PDB file of N, CA and C in Angstrom:
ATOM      1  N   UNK A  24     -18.694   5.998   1.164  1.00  0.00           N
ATOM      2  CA  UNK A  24     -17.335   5.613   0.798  1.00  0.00           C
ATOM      3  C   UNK A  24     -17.228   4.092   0.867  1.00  0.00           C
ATOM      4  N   UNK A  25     -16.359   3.548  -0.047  1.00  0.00           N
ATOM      5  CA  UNK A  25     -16.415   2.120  -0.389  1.00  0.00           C
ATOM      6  C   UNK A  25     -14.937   1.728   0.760  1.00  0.00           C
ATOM      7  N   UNK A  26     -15.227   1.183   1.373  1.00  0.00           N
ATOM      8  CA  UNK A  26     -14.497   0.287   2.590  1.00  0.00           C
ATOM      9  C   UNK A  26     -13.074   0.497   1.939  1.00  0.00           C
ATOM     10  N   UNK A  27     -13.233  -0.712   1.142  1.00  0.00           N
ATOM     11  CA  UNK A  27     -11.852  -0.461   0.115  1.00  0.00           C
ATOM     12  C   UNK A  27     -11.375   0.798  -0.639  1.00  0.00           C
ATOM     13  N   UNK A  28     -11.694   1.487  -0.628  1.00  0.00           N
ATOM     14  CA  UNK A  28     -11.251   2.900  -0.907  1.00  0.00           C
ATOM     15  C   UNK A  28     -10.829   3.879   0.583  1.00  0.00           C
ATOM     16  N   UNK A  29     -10.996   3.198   1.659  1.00  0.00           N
ATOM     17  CA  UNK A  29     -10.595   3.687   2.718  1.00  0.00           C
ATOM     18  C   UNK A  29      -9.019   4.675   2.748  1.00  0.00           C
ATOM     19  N   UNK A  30      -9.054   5.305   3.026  1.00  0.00           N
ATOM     20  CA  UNK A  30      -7.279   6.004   3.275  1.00  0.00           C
ATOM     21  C   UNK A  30      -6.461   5.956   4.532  1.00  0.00           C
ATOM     22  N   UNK A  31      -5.533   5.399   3.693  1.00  0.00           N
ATOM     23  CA  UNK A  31      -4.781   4.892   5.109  1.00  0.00           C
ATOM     24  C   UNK A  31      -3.330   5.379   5.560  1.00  0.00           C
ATOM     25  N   UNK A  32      -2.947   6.121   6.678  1.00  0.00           N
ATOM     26  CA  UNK A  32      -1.279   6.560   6.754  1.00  0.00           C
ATOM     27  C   UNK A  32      -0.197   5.748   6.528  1.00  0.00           C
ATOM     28  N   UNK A  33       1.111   5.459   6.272  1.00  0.00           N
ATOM     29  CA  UNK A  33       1.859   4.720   5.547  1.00  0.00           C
ATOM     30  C   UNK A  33       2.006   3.773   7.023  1.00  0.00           C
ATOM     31  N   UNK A  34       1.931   3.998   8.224  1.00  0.00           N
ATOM     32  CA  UNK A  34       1.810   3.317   9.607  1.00  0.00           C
ATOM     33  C   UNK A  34       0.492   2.032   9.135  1.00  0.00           C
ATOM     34  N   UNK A  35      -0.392   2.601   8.973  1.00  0.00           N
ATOM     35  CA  UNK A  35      -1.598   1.913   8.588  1.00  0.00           C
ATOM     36  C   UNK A  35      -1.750   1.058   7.989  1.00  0.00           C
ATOM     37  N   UNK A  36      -1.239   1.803   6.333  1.00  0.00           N
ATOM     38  CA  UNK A  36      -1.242   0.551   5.507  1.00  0.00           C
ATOM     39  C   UNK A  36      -0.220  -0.257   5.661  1.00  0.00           C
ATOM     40  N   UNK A  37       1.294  -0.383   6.491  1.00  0.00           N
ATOM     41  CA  UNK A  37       1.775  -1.182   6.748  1.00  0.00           C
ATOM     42  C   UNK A  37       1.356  -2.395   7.808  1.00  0.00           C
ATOM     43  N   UNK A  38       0.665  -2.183   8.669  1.00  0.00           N
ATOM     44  CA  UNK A  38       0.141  -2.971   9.675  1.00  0.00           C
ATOM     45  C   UNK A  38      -0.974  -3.773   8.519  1.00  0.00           C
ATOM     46  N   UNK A  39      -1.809  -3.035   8.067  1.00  0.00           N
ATOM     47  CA  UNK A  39      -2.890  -3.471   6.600  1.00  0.00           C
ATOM     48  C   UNK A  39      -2.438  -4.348   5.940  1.00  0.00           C
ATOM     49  N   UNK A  40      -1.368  -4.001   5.467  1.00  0.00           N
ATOM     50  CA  UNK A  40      -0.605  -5.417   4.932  1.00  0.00           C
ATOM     51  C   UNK A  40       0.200  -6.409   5.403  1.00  0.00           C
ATOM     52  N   UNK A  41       0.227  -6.553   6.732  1.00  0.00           N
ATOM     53  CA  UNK A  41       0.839  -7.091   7.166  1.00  0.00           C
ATOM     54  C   UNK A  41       2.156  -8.057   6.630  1.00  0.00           C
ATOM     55  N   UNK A  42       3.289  -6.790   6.335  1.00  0.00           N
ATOM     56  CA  UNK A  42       4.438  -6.626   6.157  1.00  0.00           C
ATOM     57  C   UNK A  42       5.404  -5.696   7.277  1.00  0.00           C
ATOM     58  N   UNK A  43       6.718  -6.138   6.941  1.00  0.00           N
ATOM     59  CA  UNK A  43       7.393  -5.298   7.717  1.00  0.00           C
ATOM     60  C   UNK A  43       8.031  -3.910   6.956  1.00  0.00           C
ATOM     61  N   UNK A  44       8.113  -3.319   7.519  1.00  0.00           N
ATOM     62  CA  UNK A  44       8.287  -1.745   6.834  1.00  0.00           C
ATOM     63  C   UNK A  44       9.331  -1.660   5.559  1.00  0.00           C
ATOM     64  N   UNK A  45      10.538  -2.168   5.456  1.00  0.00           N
ATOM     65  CA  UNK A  45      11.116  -2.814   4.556  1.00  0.00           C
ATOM     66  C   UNK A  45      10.708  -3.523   3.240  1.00  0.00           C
ATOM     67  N   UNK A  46       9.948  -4.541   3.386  1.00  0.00           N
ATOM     68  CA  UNK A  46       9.064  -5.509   2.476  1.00  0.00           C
ATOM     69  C   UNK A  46       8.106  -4.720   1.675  1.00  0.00           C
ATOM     70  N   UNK A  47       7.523  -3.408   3.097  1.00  0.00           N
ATOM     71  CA  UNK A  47       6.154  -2.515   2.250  1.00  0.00           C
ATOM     72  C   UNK A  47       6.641  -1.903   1.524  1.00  0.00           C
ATOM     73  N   UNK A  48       8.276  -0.842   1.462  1.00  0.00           N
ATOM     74  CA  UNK A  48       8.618  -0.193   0.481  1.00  0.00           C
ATOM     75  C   UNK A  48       8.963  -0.559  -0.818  1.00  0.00           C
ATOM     76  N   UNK A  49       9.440  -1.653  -0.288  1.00  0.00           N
ATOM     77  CA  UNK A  49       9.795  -2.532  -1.654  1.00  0.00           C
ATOM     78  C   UNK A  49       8.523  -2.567  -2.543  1.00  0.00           C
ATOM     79  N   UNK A  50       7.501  -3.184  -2.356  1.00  0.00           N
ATOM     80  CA  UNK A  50       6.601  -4.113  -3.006  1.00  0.00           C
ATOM     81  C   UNK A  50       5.409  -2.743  -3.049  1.00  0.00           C
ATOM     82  N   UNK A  51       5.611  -1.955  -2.763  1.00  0.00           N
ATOM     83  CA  UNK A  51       4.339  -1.151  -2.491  1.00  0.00           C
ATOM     84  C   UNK A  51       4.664   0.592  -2.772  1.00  0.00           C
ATOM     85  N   UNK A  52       6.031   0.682  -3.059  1.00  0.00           N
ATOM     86  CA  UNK A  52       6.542   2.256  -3.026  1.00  0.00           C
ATOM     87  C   UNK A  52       5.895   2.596  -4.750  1.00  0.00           C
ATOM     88  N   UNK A  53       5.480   3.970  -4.491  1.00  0.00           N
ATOM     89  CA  UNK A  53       4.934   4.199  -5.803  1.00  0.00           C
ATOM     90  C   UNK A  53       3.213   4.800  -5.322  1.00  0.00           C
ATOM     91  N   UNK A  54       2.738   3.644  -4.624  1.00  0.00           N
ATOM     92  CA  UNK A  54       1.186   3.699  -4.679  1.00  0.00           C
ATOM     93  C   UNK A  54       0.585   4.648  -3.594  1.00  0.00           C
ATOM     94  N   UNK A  55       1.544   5.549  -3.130  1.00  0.00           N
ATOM     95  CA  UNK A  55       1.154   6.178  -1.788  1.00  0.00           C
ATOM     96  C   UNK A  55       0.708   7.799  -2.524  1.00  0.00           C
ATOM     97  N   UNK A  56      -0.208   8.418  -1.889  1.00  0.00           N
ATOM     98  CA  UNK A  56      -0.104   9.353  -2.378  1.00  0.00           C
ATOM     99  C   UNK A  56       0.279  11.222  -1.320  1.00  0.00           C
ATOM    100  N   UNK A  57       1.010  11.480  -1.891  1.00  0.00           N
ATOM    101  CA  UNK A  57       1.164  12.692  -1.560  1.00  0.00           C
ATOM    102  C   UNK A  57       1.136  13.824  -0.791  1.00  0.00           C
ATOM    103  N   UNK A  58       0.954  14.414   0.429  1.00  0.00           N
ATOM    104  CA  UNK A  58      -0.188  15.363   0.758  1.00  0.00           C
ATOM    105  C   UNK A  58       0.968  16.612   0.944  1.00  0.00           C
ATOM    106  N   UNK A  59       0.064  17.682   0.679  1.00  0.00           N
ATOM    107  CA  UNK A  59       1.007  19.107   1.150  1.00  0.00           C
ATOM    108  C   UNK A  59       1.530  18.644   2.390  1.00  0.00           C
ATOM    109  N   UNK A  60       1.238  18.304   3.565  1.00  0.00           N
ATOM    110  CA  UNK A  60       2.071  18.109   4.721  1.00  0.00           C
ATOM    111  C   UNK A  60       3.119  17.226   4.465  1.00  0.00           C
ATOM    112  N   UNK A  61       3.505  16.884   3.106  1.00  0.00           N
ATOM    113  CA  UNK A  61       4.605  15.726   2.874  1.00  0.00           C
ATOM    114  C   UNK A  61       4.501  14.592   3.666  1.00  0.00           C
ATOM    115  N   UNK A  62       3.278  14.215   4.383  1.00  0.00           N
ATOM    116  CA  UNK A  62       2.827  12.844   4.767  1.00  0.00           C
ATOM    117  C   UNK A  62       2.651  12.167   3.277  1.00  0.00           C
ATOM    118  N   UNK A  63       2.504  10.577   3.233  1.00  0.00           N
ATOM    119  CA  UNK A  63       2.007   9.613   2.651  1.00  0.00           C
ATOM    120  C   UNK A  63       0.912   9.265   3.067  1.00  0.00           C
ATOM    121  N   UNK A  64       0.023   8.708   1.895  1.00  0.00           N
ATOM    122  CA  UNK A  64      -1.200   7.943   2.311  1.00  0.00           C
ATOM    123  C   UNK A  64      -1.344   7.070   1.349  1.00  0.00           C
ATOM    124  N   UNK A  65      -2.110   6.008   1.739  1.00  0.00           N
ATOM    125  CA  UNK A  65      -2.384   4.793   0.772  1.00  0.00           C
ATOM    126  C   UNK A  65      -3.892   4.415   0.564  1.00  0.00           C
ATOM    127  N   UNK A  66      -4.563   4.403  -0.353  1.00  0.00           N
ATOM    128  CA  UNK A  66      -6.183   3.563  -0.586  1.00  0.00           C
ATOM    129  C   UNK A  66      -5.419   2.506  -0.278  1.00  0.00           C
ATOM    130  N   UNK A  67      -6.771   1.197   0.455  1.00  0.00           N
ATOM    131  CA  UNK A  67      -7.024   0.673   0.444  1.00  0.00           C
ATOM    132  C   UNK A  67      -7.001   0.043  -0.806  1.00  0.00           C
ATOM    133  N   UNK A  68      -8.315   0.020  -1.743  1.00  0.00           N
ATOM    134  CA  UNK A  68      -7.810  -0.243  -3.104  1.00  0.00           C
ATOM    135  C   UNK A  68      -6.638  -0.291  -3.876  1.00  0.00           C
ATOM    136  N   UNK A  69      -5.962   0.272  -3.739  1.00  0.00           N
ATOM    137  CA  UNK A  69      -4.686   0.352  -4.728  1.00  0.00           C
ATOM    138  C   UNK A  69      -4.054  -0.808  -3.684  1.00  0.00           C
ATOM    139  N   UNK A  70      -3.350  -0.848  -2.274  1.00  0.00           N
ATOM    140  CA  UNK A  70      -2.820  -1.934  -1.522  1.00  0.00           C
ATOM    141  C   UNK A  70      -3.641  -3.334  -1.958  1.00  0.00           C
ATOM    142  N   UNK A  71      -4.733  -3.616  -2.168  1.00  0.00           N
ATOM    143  CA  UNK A  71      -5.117  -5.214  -2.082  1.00  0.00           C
ATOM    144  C   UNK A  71      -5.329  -4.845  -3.561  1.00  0.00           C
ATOM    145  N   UNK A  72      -5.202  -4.010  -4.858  1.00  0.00           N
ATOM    146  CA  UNK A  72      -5.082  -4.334  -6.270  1.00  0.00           C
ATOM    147  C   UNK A  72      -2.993  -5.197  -6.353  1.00  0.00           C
ATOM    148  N   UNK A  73      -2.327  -4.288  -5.419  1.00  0.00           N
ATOM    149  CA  UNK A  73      -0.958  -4.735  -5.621  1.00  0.00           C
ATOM    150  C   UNK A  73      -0.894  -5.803  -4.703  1.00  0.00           C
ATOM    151  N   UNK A  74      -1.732  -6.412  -4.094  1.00  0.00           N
ATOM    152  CA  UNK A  74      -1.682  -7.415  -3.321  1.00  0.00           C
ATOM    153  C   UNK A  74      -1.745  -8.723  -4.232  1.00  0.00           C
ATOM    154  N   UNK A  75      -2.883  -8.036  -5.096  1.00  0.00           N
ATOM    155  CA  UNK A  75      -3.611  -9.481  -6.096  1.00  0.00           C
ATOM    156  C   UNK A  75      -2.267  -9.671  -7.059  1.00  0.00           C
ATOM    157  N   UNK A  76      -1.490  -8.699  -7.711  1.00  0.00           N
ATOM    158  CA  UNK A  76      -0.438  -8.789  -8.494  1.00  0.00           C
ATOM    159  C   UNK A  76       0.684  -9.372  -8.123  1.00  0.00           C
ATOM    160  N   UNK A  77       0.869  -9.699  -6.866  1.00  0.00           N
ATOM    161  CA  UNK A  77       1.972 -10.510  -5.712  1.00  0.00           C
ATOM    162  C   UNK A  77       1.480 -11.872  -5.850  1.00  0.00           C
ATOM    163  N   UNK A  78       0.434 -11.595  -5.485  1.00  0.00           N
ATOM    164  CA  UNK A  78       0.061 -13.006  -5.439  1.00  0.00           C
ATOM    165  C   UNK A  78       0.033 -13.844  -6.202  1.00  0.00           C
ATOM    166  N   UNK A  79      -0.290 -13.020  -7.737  1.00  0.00           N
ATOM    167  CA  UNK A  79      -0.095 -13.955  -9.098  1.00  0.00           C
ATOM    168  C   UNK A  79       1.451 -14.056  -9.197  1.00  0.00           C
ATOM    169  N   UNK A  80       1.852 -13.938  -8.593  1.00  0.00           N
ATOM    170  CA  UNK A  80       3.625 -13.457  -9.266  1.00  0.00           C
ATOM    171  C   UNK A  80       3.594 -12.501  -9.967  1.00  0.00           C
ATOM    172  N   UNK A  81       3.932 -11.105  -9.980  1.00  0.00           N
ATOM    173  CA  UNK A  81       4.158  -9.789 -10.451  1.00  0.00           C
ATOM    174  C   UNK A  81       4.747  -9.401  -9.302  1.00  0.00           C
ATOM    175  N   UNK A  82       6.521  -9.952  -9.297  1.00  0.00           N
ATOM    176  CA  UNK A  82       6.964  -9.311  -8.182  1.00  0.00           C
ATOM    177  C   UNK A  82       7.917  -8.325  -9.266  1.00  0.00           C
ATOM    178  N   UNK A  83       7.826  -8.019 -10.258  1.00  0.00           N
ATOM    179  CA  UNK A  83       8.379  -6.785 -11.460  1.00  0.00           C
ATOM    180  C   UNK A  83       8.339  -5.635 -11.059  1.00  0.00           C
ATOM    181  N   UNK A  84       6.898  -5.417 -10.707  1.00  0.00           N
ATOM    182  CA  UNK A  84       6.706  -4.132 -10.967  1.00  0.00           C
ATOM    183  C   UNK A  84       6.740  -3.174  -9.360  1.00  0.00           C
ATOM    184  N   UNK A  85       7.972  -2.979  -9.391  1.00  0.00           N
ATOM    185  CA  UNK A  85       8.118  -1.983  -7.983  1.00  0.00           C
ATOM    186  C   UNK A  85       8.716  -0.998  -7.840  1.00  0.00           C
TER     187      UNK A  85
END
């Protein structure tokens, strides 16, 4: 498994991105995925692909 493809709980990838829980929904709601237990989870990948899009300025798409 590729590091960056890691899976992470929505606890996780918030600390991961070091944002506050607020900021992560904003900028990051969408990319979580799913599970029958109605938990969230996040790749790795997908968080530092929407990281790179922040960073260019693509604060649009949320």
């Amino acid at each position: 498994m590729n590091v960056d493809d890691e899976i992470l709980t929505t606890d996780e990838a918030i600390q991961f991105t070091r944002m506050g829980r607020q900021s992560f929904q904003k900028y990051y709601r969408g990319l979580g995925l799913k599970l029958e237990s109605n938990s969230v989870t996040y790749r790795k990948s997908d968080l530092l692909a929407r990281w790179g899009e922040l960073k260019d300025g693509d604060h649009g798409r949320v």
